[in-house]
Amino acid sequence: MSKQSQRVERDLTMSRGMVEAIAHEMRENDEVFYMGEDVADYGGIFDSTQGLLDEFGYDRIMDVPISETAYLGAAVGAAQEGMRPIAELMFVDFFGVAMDQIYNQMAKNTYMSGGNVSVPMVLTAAVGGTYNDAAQHSQTLYGTFAHVPGIKVVVPSTAYDAKGLMHNAIRDDDPVLYMFHKRLMGIGWMPAPDGPKTPVPEEDYTIPFGSADVKREGEDVTIVTLGLHVHRALEAAEQLADDGVDAEVVDLRSLVPLDTDTIVGSVEKTGRLVVVDEDYRSFGVTGEIVATVADESLAALDAVERVAVPDVPIPYARPLEQEVIPDVDDIAAAVERTQ
Amino acid sequence: MYADMVTARHYEERLQEEYLEGKQPAFDISAGPIPGELHLAAGHEASGAGVCQHLRDDDTVTAPHRPHHVAIAKGVDLKRMTAEIFGREIGLGKGKGGHMHLFDPEVKFACSGIIAEGCPPAAGAAMAAKKRNTDSVAVAFLGEGAIDQGAFLESLNLAAVHDLPVVFVIEDNDWAISMPKERVTDVQDGSQRAKGFDMPGVRVDSDDAVAVYEAAGEAIGRARDRNGPSVLELQVHRRMGHFMGDPETYRSDEDQDAAQARDSIERLAETLRGHGVDDATIDSLREAAHDRVEEAIEWAKEQPQPEPEAAHEDVWVNPPSGVTDTEPEYDLAGGDD
Ligand SMILES: Cc1ncc(C[n+]2csc(CCOP(=O)(O)OP(=O)(O)O)c2C)c(N)n1
């Protein structure tokens, strides 16, 4: 697509934003291909490849056997040959069956080769709960992957970000784990909040990793979050505004690399920090962000709150799931505790 | 066998109705009395019934994400299983597991939503039986789409070298979500994989519950007699989408029609008639099954939802100090069977 193409701005769902970037990169580069379960005829269970089969055929939009070790490892191998595979893990919860290929091969080969080998692949995976699918299909697991050196970890929250981050991910020479929240994709059977559907330019553009986005400016408190919870935080911020609390919402967009400057800058302005995460609380994103701010600017911290899943597997029944996954009220209450 | 099969079929029909409640007109997976994914097994009944006929309460079964027909045939408490699917406090897992994660230790039944991951624990249960020198056995059910997974192949090898009393039952319904079998394997007969591990592999190529019963009897008898593991592959069919709400746009009408035409329940009824069982007997078996299902569903729906705070319990049996106790405060008695 040429740079001169008209800047028609259409509202797209997050999945359309992702798919548009993938299609663009596949047109530009024959070495880009997509592998996964139910990605061809089905178009991805969460619409992550919707429509791609028609244009690119089965050779480049590849359905694979249910063998995550084999096909995620094959993506590593193809990437080491210089191709640019995108491999989809249908639910991030299934990583366990293929973890060696992810955290020992994909993540570490560059380092162990002294930088002589690169693994330019994208691993996409659906994350998140809110639809009562229980403990093996509802995890978010941001922290698990961000903890392992060698993996860049990206989490879009809007269609605009999804497209720009995907362009960047495919062009990146390192392995990128691109984690999309099911609830944001805009699929018919899992209604999304209004926020993720945004105007998206037709031409390609990149959003550099490590650039957090201030989705709402505010003076009184900084809410740092990502994925679905950006939208919950924005809703909480609107509620809080009625009570005279002006919250700033920082959308991390990538965990690795982490945009420390934006986070610290915001906390230095507001003095109060609330970190919201849909992953387990202990040893995770909330602890990491608080520690980062403490390292960089301890004096700026007047109050800190963490809102995350309280270290229990995600339960099935609705009242139980609602109890553990942070909602708008949980975020608002945490903010109030900092005031 | 017939009773188990009609119970399973009617159960699934009723669950389907309940599941769709609140999800109309626009299908929203998180709405209604049964949220989350629901994988129904209509078309698989001969497998659960034919295999589990040979099992006792002290034999272990692991099932995959499509578990109801196997659970029913294994004798899982139907009322508490239903309560679990409706997310009730008195459900088998107190509403924490849901339909893909049913655990009934009374009859040694468990299932998991991760493909092929029931195979290693089944081998482990067989290992325990062997070490303790009992004559109980273990059976792992999995789909034909799951047999490319390392967990299955590694379990076959482990079971073979240790002569474990375990049977791996492959339910071949031709589909793994949208992937037809021929696109994920070059070997049409999955039971052949057993040969690579030097164990018997048998395939029953029809939806004939009697043939399933006979083949399962041999495989399970072999395990019980301490003659080692085996693989049993059963041709079943998928009458519905992979999960409720699956539009099945990838599947041809002919394939769907063919699946509908191959009804193992009708086939078994014919066989029974051929053996002189009269229609009144068959009807009464079916009616009793329907009543049992209705009763379980009505009972389950009347049960209370769990208290939100219960979400924090049961992470541990022996909670580290400072962590919420796991003792249930409510009385768990009240199931059937
Ligand atoms: C490790 C893992 N990978 C992928 C999935 C997603 N998934 C659930 S069911 C299924 C297809 C299973 O097909 P098959 O084993 O043939 O059983 P069927 O659904 O046909 O009964 C897939 C890919 C999963 N649950 N676990």
XYZ file of C-alpha atoms and ligand atoms in Angstrom, chain A residues 37-38 66 68 90-91 94 97 137, chain B residues 39 44 65-66 113-115 142-146 149 171 173 175-177 179 238 242, ligand 1:
56
model
C -5.080 -24.409 14.942
C -8.287 -23.421 13.153
C -2.908 -30.112 17.630
C 1.930 -27.063 19.919
C -5.188 -20.493 20.563
C -5.449 -19.787 24.284
C -2.133 -23.979 26.471
C 2.405 -28.226 26.434
C -9.094 -21.135 29.459
C -18.951 -29.046 24.179
C -20.331 -40.136 20.860
C -13.242 -31.408 27.056
C -16.287 -33.338 25.772
C -9.737 -29.007 28.837
C -6.146 -29.314 27.645
C -5.791 -31.634 24.704
C -9.192 -38.544 23.849
C -10.238 -37.303 20.424
C -8.619 -38.265 17.131
C -7.378 -34.691 16.947
C -5.493 -35.208 20.186
C 0.033 -34.490 20.896
C -12.962 -41.166 19.881
C -15.440 -38.086 15.130
C -13.187 -33.378 13.196
C -10.942 -31.355 15.472
C -12.889 -28.106 15.650
C -9.897 -29.373 11.001
C -20.228 -35.258 15.727
C -17.509 -28.262 18.073
C -3.243 -28.221 24.170
C -4.501 -27.716 23.576
N -4.467 -27.224 22.321
C -5.600 -26.769 21.748
C -6.785 -26.814 22.420
C -8.042 -26.263 21.772
N -8.933 -27.334 21.377
C -9.946 -27.740 22.189
S -10.796 -28.996 21.547
C -9.841 -29.035 20.168
C -10.107 -30.055 19.106
C -10.091 -31.420 19.659
O -10.376 -32.349 18.665
P -10.504 -33.862 19.033
O -9.375 -34.265 19.920
O -10.650 -34.617 17.770
O -11.803 -33.963 19.932
P -13.290 -33.545 19.562
O -13.439 -32.112 19.926
O -13.498 -33.791 18.118
O -14.151 -34.410 20.422
C -8.870 -28.042 20.219
C -7.879 -27.763 19.156
C -6.786 -27.322 23.733
N -7.891 -27.363 24.464
N -5.631 -27.777 24.279
